Amino acid sequence: MNCLEFRRELLANPGATGAEAQEHALGCAACADFRARTLALDAEIAELLDVPVPEGLEERVLEAHRTGRRDSRRRFLAMAASVAGVTVVGSGVFVAMRDDPAALAGIDFVIEEEANAILTAKAPQPQDLVRVSLALGLELPPQLGDIRYIGTCPFRGSIAHHLIVTTPQGKATLLLLPELPAQRRGTATSRGLRALVKPAGRGSATVVAESTQGLERIEGMVWRSRTRGGARLTASARTGSDHGQGSEPRRRRPPRFRG
Amino acid sequence: MMSANERAFEAAVRTHSRELFRYAYWLCRDRGRAEDLVQDAFARAWSSWADLRDAGARRSWLYTIVRNEFLRGLEKKQLDYDDRDVSDIDVAVESRPDIAIDLRRALEALPESLREPLLLQVLGGFSGGEIAGMLSTTEGAVMTRLTRARQAVRRLLERGLMGQEMAQ
Ligand SMILES: [Zn+2]
């Protein structure tokens, strides 16, 4: 059994690999390691799938069986939903005034589409990111955090340069939007996330973070006012070191993209 | 007096409701709807309870009913499946521990065709053959989907899979 066969068998059923696979893992440290991590991931998946079950579920099923009717929980839920509906409509007006729709779209993107964007991503083009951030006058300093992902994807009808960064305040998403102007700064809070949309050059950028603190930290770094010229994100090697943007271009390192 | 069937039914409700709820939840990802699916599934199960001779098959039968109830709600008979070959390249990729997005989102992002066999294996503890029976497919196809499901989850979780490094 070679490494590829081993990994295939392992990924199909990590908990029950055959004798040949066991033997392979004994003689192949890399595959033994691969197996350990696969088992750890499976344990995490199992834990996640184990969602809490509503109190009294069995009793309601049996009650429905005895009475021949589906249990009252559903009616109760429907009623609760209608009451909640009023509240939602009521607060909706308030929310609409406070939350910027463009910023809300950033949160929806992170919750609903970001994972798919990563799954379907093509090879990243870091040089495009460098170019785009320069054009938008934005900085991506190394203190921002570790860049975990770079890609492009559709967002609000234009192309977003999509970054995922881990920061001391948690995970954050940046969408650089060279073709999507914004009139002014706007923020939103929704689904446990905080988002900001803000003009940048001729376009804009959206930041989605887990807290206001995290958001403001990123805003302060990315939109930092510069002496002049463009952003200094860059590795001079990629953009050319010919025009001294800022006085000491080589002192600043780009964000780490650990690989 | 309860009949033997009644007693067996009640025992099945007490034994399997919780795991069926979890399965239903991961099919529809809505707690209220998941509970309805479990209730409807047991109602349907009762209507043909007496016909089920093989008590050993009861558990996978109940899972199948939950799934059918779920599909009925979608007005689908079958989920959209794709059994293309597993990509060798992904299998060979080394995993990295850092997490770009959380596991929940990774699971939610999986296509149903990959998530479902994974649910049945990890949550239900069913074998490849049992899952094949429940999904009306072959065991080979199930194993391929399970491999692809885990690959996809890993891809989602691995940072820097996107390859190149930023300029140094
Ligand atoms: Zn090996």
Tab-separated table of C-alpha atoms and ligand atoms in Angstrom:
chain	number	residue	atom	x	y	z
A	1	MET	CA	0.000	0.000	0.000
A	2	ASN	CA	1.449	3.365	-0.953
A	3	CYS	CA	0.899	6.716	0.758
A	4	LEU	CA	-1.885	7.774	-1.571
A	5	GLU	CA	-3.827	4.548	-1.104
A	6	PHE	CA	-3.349	4.819	2.621
A	7	ARG	CA	-4.683	8.374	2.744
A	8	ARG	CA	-7.650	7.534	0.599
A	9	GLU	CA	-8.637	4.658	2.793
A	10	LEU	CA	-8.065	6.721	5.895
A	11	LEU	CA	-10.183	9.645	4.725
A	12	ALA	CA	-13.041	7.331	3.815
A	13	ASN	CA	-13.180	5.835	7.291
A	14	PRO	CA	-10.566	7.048	9.747
A	15	GLY	CA	-11.901	4.929	12.578
A	16	ALA	CA	-11.571	1.589	10.804
A	17	THR	CA	-8.545	1.209	8.609
A	18	GLY	CA	-7.452	-2.261	7.579
A	19	ALA	CA	-4.393	-4.309	8.455
A	20	GLU	CA	-2.438	-3.150	5.411
A	21	ALA	CA	-3.050	0.448	6.365
A	22	GLN	CA	-1.937	-0.177	9.936
A	23	GLU	CA	1.233	-1.654	8.607
A	24	HIS	CA	1.852	1.279	6.295
A	25	ALA	CA	1.445	3.749	9.151
A	26	LEU	CA	4.027	1.840	11.187
A	27	GLY	CA	6.617	2.339	8.493
A	28	CYS	CA	5.676	5.822	7.309
A	29	ALA	CA	5.957	8.679	9.764
A	30	ALA	CA	4.283	11.174	7.448
A	31	CYS	CA	1.198	9.004	7.077
A	32	ALA	CA	1.114	8.217	10.778
A	33	ASP	CA	1.059	11.941	11.375
A	34	PHE	CA	-1.591	12.410	8.718
A	35	ARG	CA	-3.696	9.794	10.459
A	36	ALA	CA	-3.328	11.449	13.862
A	37	ARG	CA	-4.536	14.742	12.456
A	38	THR	CA	-7.372	13.137	10.548
A	39	LEU	CA	-8.569	11.400	13.700
A	40	ALA	CA	-8.320	14.644	15.642
A	41	LEU	CA	-10.382	16.430	13.009
A	42	ASP	CA	-12.977	13.669	13.066
A	43	ALA	CA	-13.243	13.988	16.825
A	44	GLU	CA	-13.848	17.705	16.387
A	45	ILE	CA	-16.490	17.040	13.750
A	46	ALA	CA	-18.210	14.518	16.013
A	47	GLU	CA	-18.258	17.026	18.845
A	48	LEU	CA	-19.729	19.706	16.615
A	49	LEU	CA	-22.429	17.412	15.229
A	50	ASP	CA	-23.493	16.527	18.739
A	51	VAL	CA	-25.889	19.494	19.028
A	52	PRO	CA	-28.062	19.877	22.126
A	53	VAL	CA	-31.437	18.173	21.863
A	54	PRO	CA	-34.534	20.119	22.967
A	55	GLU	CA	-35.770	19.288	26.419
A	56	GLY	CA	-38.683	16.846	26.474
A	57	LEU	CA	-38.387	15.768	22.848
A	58	GLU	CA	-39.189	12.101	23.495
A	59	GLU	CA	-42.253	13.016	25.560
A	60	ARG	CA	-43.602	15.222	22.810
A	61	VAL	CA	-43.088	12.507	20.205
A	62	LEU	CA	-44.939	10.013	22.392
A	63	GLU	CA	-47.665	12.509	23.176
A	64	ALA	CA	-48.165	13.130	19.472
A	65	HIS	CA	-48.320	9.386	18.965
A	66	ARG	CA	-50.976	8.952	21.669
A	67	THR	CA	-53.150	11.841	20.592
A	68	GLY	CA	-52.572	11.373	16.888
A	69	ARG	CA	-51.639	15.030	16.608
A	70	ARG	CA	-48.330	16.628	16.215
A	71	ASP	CA	-47.312	18.090	19.506
A	72	SER	CA	-48.134	21.572	20.664
A	73	ARG	CA	-44.530	22.652	20.557
A	74	ARG	CA	-45.033	23.594	16.968
A	75	ARG	CA	-48.016	25.778	17.712
A	76	PHE	CA	-46.108	27.298	20.573
A	77	LEU	CA	-43.187	27.990	18.298
A	78	ALA	CA	-45.450	29.509	15.681
A	79	MET	CA	-46.956	31.775	18.292
A	80	ALA	CA	-43.572	32.751	19.656
A	81	ALA	CA	-42.436	33.497	16.130
A	82	SER	CA	-45.380	35.785	15.486
A	83	VAL	CA	-44.715	37.707	18.680
A	84	ALA	CA	-41.051	37.890	17.775
A	85	GLY	CA	-42.110	39.038	14.325
A	86	VAL	CA	-43.675	42.151	15.778
A	87	THR	CA	-40.555	42.913	17.709
A	88	VAL	CA	-38.390	42.383	14.665
A	89	VAL	CA	-40.535	44.659	12.532
A	90	GLY	CA	-40.510	47.238	15.289
A	91	SER	CA	-36.795	47.222	15.791
A	92	GLY	CA	-36.202	46.883	12.056
A	93	VAL	CA	-36.777	50.589	11.586
A	94	PHE	CA	-34.196	51.353	14.195
A	95	VAL	CA	-31.775	48.818	12.823
A	96	ALA	CA	-32.222	50.190	9.324
A	97	MET	CA	-31.161	53.624	10.507
A	98	ARG	CA	-28.166	52.344	12.342
A	99	ASP	CA	-26.808	49.558	10.195
A	100	ASP	CA	-25.280	50.390	6.865
A	101	PRO	CA	-26.620	47.965	4.222
A	102	ALA	CA	-23.246	47.756	2.496
A	103	ALA	CA	-21.620	46.822	5.800
A	104	LEU	CA	-24.390	44.307	6.493
A	105	ALA	CA	-23.658	42.739	3.114
A	106	GLY	CA	-20.112	42.161	4.348
A	107	ILE	CA	-21.416	40.234	7.351
A	108	ASP	CA	-23.767	38.182	5.187
A	109	PHE	CA	-20.870	37.379	2.911
A	110	VAL	CA	-18.723	36.144	5.779
A	111	ILE	CA	-21.480	33.979	7.210
A	112	GLU	CA	-22.958	32.600	4.036
A	113	GLU	CA	-20.435	32.729	1.254
A	114	GLU	CA	-16.939	32.953	2.586
A	115	ALA	CA	-16.485	29.227	3.037
A	116	ASN	CA	-17.614	28.561	-0.502
A	117	ALA	CA	-15.375	31.280	-1.800
A	118	ILE	CA	-12.429	29.499	-0.205
A	119	LEU	CA	-13.515	26.115	-1.501
A	120	THR	CA	-13.811	27.287	-5.066
A	121	ALA	CA	-10.834	29.619	-5.038
A	122	LYS	CA	-8.210	29.475	-7.707
A	123	ALA	CA	-4.539	30.032	-7.070
A	124	PRO	CA	-4.058	33.350	-5.311
A	125	GLN	CA	-2.334	36.301	-6.884
A	126	PRO	CA	-0.635	38.165	-4.051
A	127	GLN	CA	0.770	40.648	-6.536
A	128	ASP	CA	-2.781	41.614	-7.506
A	129	LEU	CA	-3.521	42.272	-3.870
A	130	VAL	CA	-0.463	44.459	-3.586
A	131	ARG	CA	-1.480	46.389	-6.672
A	132	VAL	CA	-5.082	46.805	-5.542
A	133	SER	CA	-4.212	47.959	-2.051
A	134	LEU	CA	-1.783	50.483	-3.517
A	135	ALA	CA	-4.452	51.766	-5.861
A	136	LEU	CA	-6.890	52.127	-2.980
A	137	GLY	CA	-4.304	53.839	-0.787
A	138	LEU	CA	-4.618	51.144	1.854
A	139	GLU	CA	-1.927	49.586	3.987
A	140	LEU	CA	-1.654	45.999	5.089
A	141	PRO	CA	1.121	46.219	7.687
A	142	PRO	CA	2.586	43.088	9.244
A	143	GLN	CA	1.149	44.038	12.652
A	144	LEU	CA	-2.291	43.453	11.176
A	145	GLY	CA	-1.880	39.742	11.806
A	146	ASP	CA	-1.358	36.565	9.870
A	147	ILE	CA	-2.925	36.494	6.461
A	148	ARG	CA	-4.519	33.111	6.175
A	149	TYR	CA	-6.189	33.412	2.860
A	150	ILE	CA	-6.040	35.538	-0.257
A	151	GLY	CA	-8.461	35.211	-3.112
A	152	THR	CA	-10.844	37.041	-5.367
A	153	CYS	CA	-14.569	36.528	-5.440
A	154	PRO	CA	-17.766	38.251	-6.518
A	155	PHE	CA	-19.287	40.580	-3.942
A	156	ARG	CA	-22.166	43.015	-4.419
A	157	GLY	CA	-21.848	42.823	-8.164
A	158	SER	CA	-18.154	43.536	-8.366
A	159	ILE	CA	-14.883	41.747	-7.767
A	160	ALA	CA	-13.631	41.678	-4.206
A	161	HIS	CA	-10.053	40.979	-3.220
A	162	HIS	CA	-10.722	38.804	-0.251
A	163	LEU	CA	-8.376	38.369	2.712
A	164	ILE	CA	-8.759	36.464	5.913
A	165	VAL	CA	-6.504	37.608	8.720
A	166	THR	CA	-6.101	36.319	12.220
A	167	THR	CA	-5.552	39.150	14.641
A	168	PRO	CA	-5.169	39.334	18.414
A	169	GLN	CA	-8.919	40.114	18.454
A	170	GLY	CA	-9.822	37.061	16.415
A	171	LYS	CA	-10.481	36.321	12.815
A	172	ALA	CA	-11.252	39.176	10.439
A	173	THR	CA	-12.205	39.425	6.802
A	174	LEU	CA	-11.160	42.247	4.499
A	175	LEU	CA	-12.785	42.829	1.147
A	176	LEU	CA	-10.935	45.315	-1.034
A	177	LEU	CA	-13.360	46.689	-3.590
A	178	PRO	CA	-11.602	48.737	-6.242
A	179	GLU	CA	-14.710	49.050	-8.390
A	180	LEU	CA	-17.255	49.729	-5.699
A	181	PRO	CA	-17.262	53.314	-4.417
A	182	ALA	CA	-18.719	54.198	-1.010
A	183	GLN	CA	-20.100	57.611	-0.133
A	184	ARG	CA	-19.127	57.570	3.512
A	185	ARG	CA	-18.111	55.401	6.409
A	186	GLY	CA	-20.829	53.006	7.545
A	187	THR	CA	-21.001	50.233	10.109
A	188	ALA	CA	-23.314	47.380	10.985
A	189	THR	CA	-23.707	44.752	13.660
A	190	SER	CA	-25.396	41.499	12.874
A	191	ARG	CA	-25.162	37.770	13.539
A	192	GLY	CA	-22.475	38.254	16.133
A	193	LEU	CA	-20.183	40.168	13.806
A	194	ARG	CA	-19.277	43.807	13.326
A	195	ALA	CA	-18.651	45.311	9.908
A	196	LEU	CA	-17.334	48.514	8.438
A	197	VAL	CA	-17.502	49.897	4.929
A	198	LYS	CA	-15.378	52.914	4.073
A	199	PRO	CA	-14.238	54.767	0.966
A	200	ALA	CA	-10.756	53.911	-0.260
A	201	GLY	CA	-9.321	55.569	-3.337
A	202	ARG	CA	-11.907	55.348	-6.074
A	203	GLY	CA	-13.394	52.276	-4.494
A	204	SER	CA	-13.962	51.107	-0.979
A	205	ALA	CA	-13.160	48.346	1.441
A	206	THR	CA	-15.215	46.334	3.870
A	207	VAL	CA	-13.891	44.880	7.098
A	208	VAL	CA	-15.756	42.267	9.106
A	209	ALA	CA	-14.479	41.449	12.571
A	210	GLU	CA	-15.651	39.755	15.713
A	211	SER	CA	-15.687	42.883	17.851
A	212	THR	CA	-15.771	46.662	17.604
A	213	GLN	CA	-12.321	46.722	19.119
A	214	GLY	CA	-10.986	44.392	16.457
A	215	LEU	CA	-12.690	46.391	13.740
A	216	GLU	CA	-11.302	49.702	14.918
A	217	ARG	CA	-7.833	48.302	15.242
A	218	ILE	CA	-7.903	47.133	11.637
A	219	GLU	CA	-9.432	50.384	10.454
A	220	GLY	CA	-6.663	52.320	12.187
A	221	MET	CA	-3.972	50.264	10.496
A	222	VAL	CA	-5.421	49.873	7.040
A	223	TRP	CA	-6.647	53.419	6.523
A	224	ARG	CA	-3.705	54.965	8.315
A	225	SER	CA	-2.901	58.333	6.844
A	226	ARG	CA	0.310	58.159	4.972
A	227	THR	CA	3.001	60.680	4.383
A	228	ARG	CA	2.368	60.592	0.681
A	229	GLY	CA	2.408	58.202	-2.193
A	230	GLY	CA	0.708	54.870	-1.938
A	231	ALA	CA	0.484	52.188	0.624
A	232	ARG	CA	3.643	50.623	1.836
A	233	LEU	CA	2.367	47.149	2.097
A	234	THR	CA	4.616	46.082	-0.425
A	235	ALA	CA	7.513	44.247	-0.947
A	236	SER	CA	9.565	46.432	-3.033
A	237	ALA	CA	10.616	43.374	-4.986
A	238	ARG	CA	7.143	42.932	-6.395
A	239	THR	CA	6.195	46.485	-7.117
A	240	GLY	CA	9.617	47.652	-8.054
A	241	SER	CA	11.892	49.553	-5.715
A	242	ASP	CA	12.468	52.287	-8.223
A	243	HIS	CA	10.158	54.911	-6.815
A	244	GLY	CA	10.718	55.568	-3.187
A	245	GLN	CA	7.242	55.530	-1.801
A	246	GLY	CA	7.741	56.768	1.668
A	247	SER	CA	11.177	57.315	2.917
A	248	GLU	CA	12.162	53.842	4.062
A	249	PRO	CA	10.354	51.309	1.999
A	250	ARG	CA	12.522	48.437	3.076
A	251	ARG	CA	11.968	48.891	6.752
A	252	ARG	CA	8.406	47.762	6.532
A	253	ARG	CA	7.728	44.161	6.013
A	254	PRO	CA	4.544	42.932	4.408
A	255	PRO	CA	2.098	40.958	6.491
A	256	ARG	CA	3.218	37.465	7.194
A	257	PHE	CA	1.674	34.899	4.963
A	258	ARG	CA	2.953	31.894	6.715
A	259	GLY	CA	3.403	28.897	4.552
B	1	MET	CA	-52.608	-2.480	28.179
B	2	MET	CA	-49.926	-1.692	25.680
B	3	SER	CA	-49.399	-4.067	22.822
B	4	ALA	CA	-45.946	-5.453	22.086
B	5	ASN	CA	-45.781	-3.153	19.100
B	6	GLU	CA	-46.683	-0.160	21.243
B	7	ARG	CA	-44.000	-1.042	23.725
B	8	ALA	CA	-41.377	-1.515	21.037
B	9	PHE	CA	-42.400	1.776	19.466
B	10	GLU	CA	-42.129	3.642	22.734
B	11	ALA	CA	-38.745	2.085	23.395
B	12	ALA	CA	-37.587	3.151	19.934
B	13	VAL	CA	-38.770	6.713	20.538
B	14	ARG	CA	-36.865	6.838	23.809
B	15	THR	CA	-33.753	5.262	22.338
B	16	HIS	CA	-33.496	7.034	18.997
B	17	SER	CA	-35.243	10.430	19.208
B	18	ARG	CA	-32.128	12.263	20.249
B	19	GLU	CA	-29.831	10.949	17.561
B	20	LEU	CA	-32.573	11.368	14.960
B	21	PHE	CA	-32.991	14.975	16.068
B	22	ARG	CA	-29.285	15.592	15.540
B	23	TYR	CA	-29.396	14.003	12.131
B	24	ALA	CA	-32.496	16.010	11.201
B	25	TYR	CA	-30.890	19.158	12.530
B	26	TRP	CA	-27.847	18.718	10.304
B	27	LEU	CA	-30.062	18.032	7.322
B	28	CYS	CA	-32.159	21.176	7.713
B	29	ARG	CA	-30.161	23.230	10.248
B	30	ASP	CA	-33.286	24.500	11.924
B	31	ARG	CA	-34.103	23.235	15.407
B	32	GLY	CA	-37.855	23.711	15.140
B	33	ARG	CA	-37.987	21.975	11.822
B	34	ALA	CA	-35.703	19.210	13.019
B	35	GLU	CA	-38.137	18.420	15.808
B	36	ASP	CA	-41.033	18.377	13.361
B	37	LEU	CA	-39.083	16.001	11.149
B	38	VAL	CA	-38.533	13.636	14.062
B	39	GLN	CA	-42.213	13.744	15.030
B	40	ASP	CA	-43.368	13.210	11.459
B	41	ALA	CA	-40.858	10.427	10.955
B	42	PHE	CA	-42.108	8.543	14.004
B	43	ALA	CA	-45.712	9.028	12.906
B	44	ARG	CA	-44.809	7.544	9.545
B	45	ALA	CA	-42.775	4.775	11.162
B	46	TRP	CA	-45.737	3.804	13.322
B	47	SER	CA	-47.986	3.468	10.307
B	48	SER	CA	-45.813	0.632	9.012
B	49	TRP	CA	-44.339	-0.518	12.297
B	50	ALA	CA	-45.950	-3.927	12.157
B	51	ASP	CA	-44.462	-4.573	8.729
B	52	LEU	CA	-40.878	-4.200	9.857
B	53	ARG	CA	-39.782	-7.728	10.564
B	54	ASP	CA	-36.108	-7.106	11.132
B	55	ALA	CA	-35.750	-5.240	14.404
B	56	GLY	CA	-32.011	-5.007	13.764
B	57	ALA	CA	-32.634	-2.817	10.740
B	58	ARG	CA	-34.893	-0.489	12.704
B	59	ARG	CA	-32.346	2.157	13.410
B	60	SER	CA	-31.224	2.685	9.823
B	61	TRP	CA	-34.869	2.468	8.774
B	62	LEU	CA	-35.716	5.369	11.110
B	63	TYR	CA	-32.834	7.429	9.741
B	64	THR	CA	-34.095	6.747	6.245
B	65	ILE	CA	-37.585	7.910	7.185
B	66	VAL	CA	-36.242	11.146	8.664
B	67	ARG	CA	-34.322	11.689	5.470
B	68	ASN	CA	-37.355	10.993	3.302
B	69	GLU	CA	-39.425	13.411	5.362
B	70	PHE	CA	-36.729	16.004	4.853
B	71	LEU	CA	-36.616	15.388	1.104
B	72	ARG	CA	-40.396	15.508	0.903
B	73	GLY	CA	-40.245	18.999	2.364
B	74	LEU	CA	-37.814	19.938	-0.375
B	75	GLU	CA	-39.942	18.189	-2.984
B	76	LYS	CA	-36.878	16.275	-4.013
B	77	LYS	CA	-36.562	12.567	-4.373
B	78	GLN	CA	-32.845	12.499	-4.317
B	79	LEU	CA	-30.108	14.908	-3.453
B	80	ASP	CA	-27.872	16.006	-6.243
B	81	TYR	CA	-24.928	13.721	-6.191
B	82	ASP	CA	-21.702	13.840	-7.997
B	83	ASP	CA	-19.441	10.817	-7.839
B	84	ARG	CA	-16.490	12.025	-9.783
B	85	ASP	CA	-13.108	10.606	-8.919
B	86	VAL	CA	-11.399	11.727	-5.821
B	87	SER	CA	-8.654	14.127	-6.603
B	88	ASP	CA	-5.290	12.629	-5.758
B	89	ILE	CA	-3.680	15.990	-5.365
B	90	ASP	CA	-5.840	16.907	-2.422
B	91	VAL	CA	-5.158	13.654	-0.691
B	92	ALA	CA	-1.457	14.279	-0.888
B	93	VAL	CA	-1.658	17.764	0.562
B	94	GLU	CA	-0.343	18.072	4.071
B	95	SER	CA	-2.745	19.317	6.639
B	96	ARG	CA	-1.918	22.373	8.652
B	97	PRO	CA	-3.398	23.016	12.023
B	98	ASP	CA	-4.245	26.686	11.698
B	99	ILE	CA	-7.834	27.411	11.064
B	100	ALA	CA	-8.947	29.925	8.476
B	101	ILE	CA	-12.641	29.498	9.047
B	102	ASP	CA	-14.384	27.594	11.737
B	103	LEU	CA	-15.391	24.000	11.447
B	104	ARG	CA	-19.095	24.697	11.632
B	105	ARG	CA	-18.928	26.895	8.566
B	106	ALA	CA	-16.805	24.340	6.812
B	107	LEU	CA	-19.436	21.657	7.420
B	108	GLU	CA	-22.206	23.979	6.364
B	109	ALA	CA	-20.349	24.773	3.179
B	110	LEU	CA	-20.126	21.126	2.172
B	111	PRO	CA	-22.516	20.122	-0.574
B	112	GLU	CA	-25.302	17.911	0.754
B	113	SER	CA	-23.972	15.013	-1.269
B	114	LEU	CA	-20.801	15.061	0.820
B	115	ARG	CA	-22.205	16.193	4.135
B	116	GLU	CA	-24.820	13.503	4.336
B	117	PRO	CA	-22.625	10.398	4.214
B	118	LEU	CA	-20.316	12.114	6.705
B	119	LEU	CA	-23.263	12.700	9.052
B	120	LEU	CA	-24.341	9.103	8.758
B	121	GLN	CA	-20.843	7.834	9.421
B	122	VAL	CA	-19.720	10.205	12.180
B	123	LEU	CA	-23.047	10.867	13.866
B	124	GLY	CA	-24.862	7.632	13.114
B	125	GLY	CA	-21.888	5.303	13.216
B	126	PHE	CA	-23.152	3.456	10.145
B	127	SER	CA	-20.874	1.379	7.946
B	128	GLY	CA	-20.212	2.181	4.301
B	129	GLY	CA	-22.560	-0.621	3.274
B	130	GLU	CA	-25.364	0.615	5.518
B	131	ILE	CA	-24.968	4.162	4.267
B	132	ALA	CA	-25.043	2.906	0.685
B	133	GLY	CA	-28.355	1.193	1.430
B	134	MET	CA	-29.810	4.314	2.993
B	135	LEU	CA	-28.715	6.555	0.138
B	136	SER	CA	-29.543	4.022	-2.574
B	137	THR	CA	-26.055	3.951	-3.976
B	138	THR	CA	-23.013	1.716	-3.959
B	139	GLU	CA	-20.574	1.317	-1.131
B	140	GLY	CA	-17.754	2.450	-3.422
B	141	ALA	CA	-19.582	5.693	-4.162
B	142	VAL	CA	-20.165	6.253	-0.448
B	143	MET	CA	-16.484	5.754	0.330
B	144	THR	CA	-15.523	8.171	-2.426
B	145	ARG	CA	-17.905	10.784	-1.053
B	146	LEU	CA	-16.588	10.312	2.460
B	147	THR	CA	-13.049	10.848	1.230
B	148	ARG	CA	-14.098	13.920	-0.691
B	149	ALA	CA	-16.041	15.270	2.283
B	150	ARG	CA	-13.006	15.096	4.548
B	151	GLN	CA	-10.787	16.560	1.862
B	152	ALA	CA	-13.164	19.457	1.451
B	153	VAL	CA	-13.313	20.084	5.202
B	154	ARG	CA	-9.549	20.005	5.409
B	155	ARG	CA	-9.215	22.362	2.475
B	156	LEU	CA	-11.539	24.782	4.193
B	157	LEU	CA	-9.665	24.611	7.443
B	158	GLU	CA	-6.167	24.753	6.120
B	159	ARG	CA	-4.633	28.100	5.882
B	160	GLY	CA	-2.387	28.894	3.023
B	161	LEU	CA	-3.639	26.054	0.912
B	162	MET	CA	-3.865	28.771	-1.564
B	163	GLY	CA	-0.263	28.188	-2.101
B	164	GLN	CA	2.074	30.967	-2.849
B	165	GLU	CA	3.523	33.166	-0.247
B	166	MET	CA	3.232	36.851	-0.006
B	167	ALA	CA	6.363	38.654	-0.940
B	168	GLN	CA	9.019	38.204	1.698
C	1	ZN	ZN	2.845	6.905	3.719
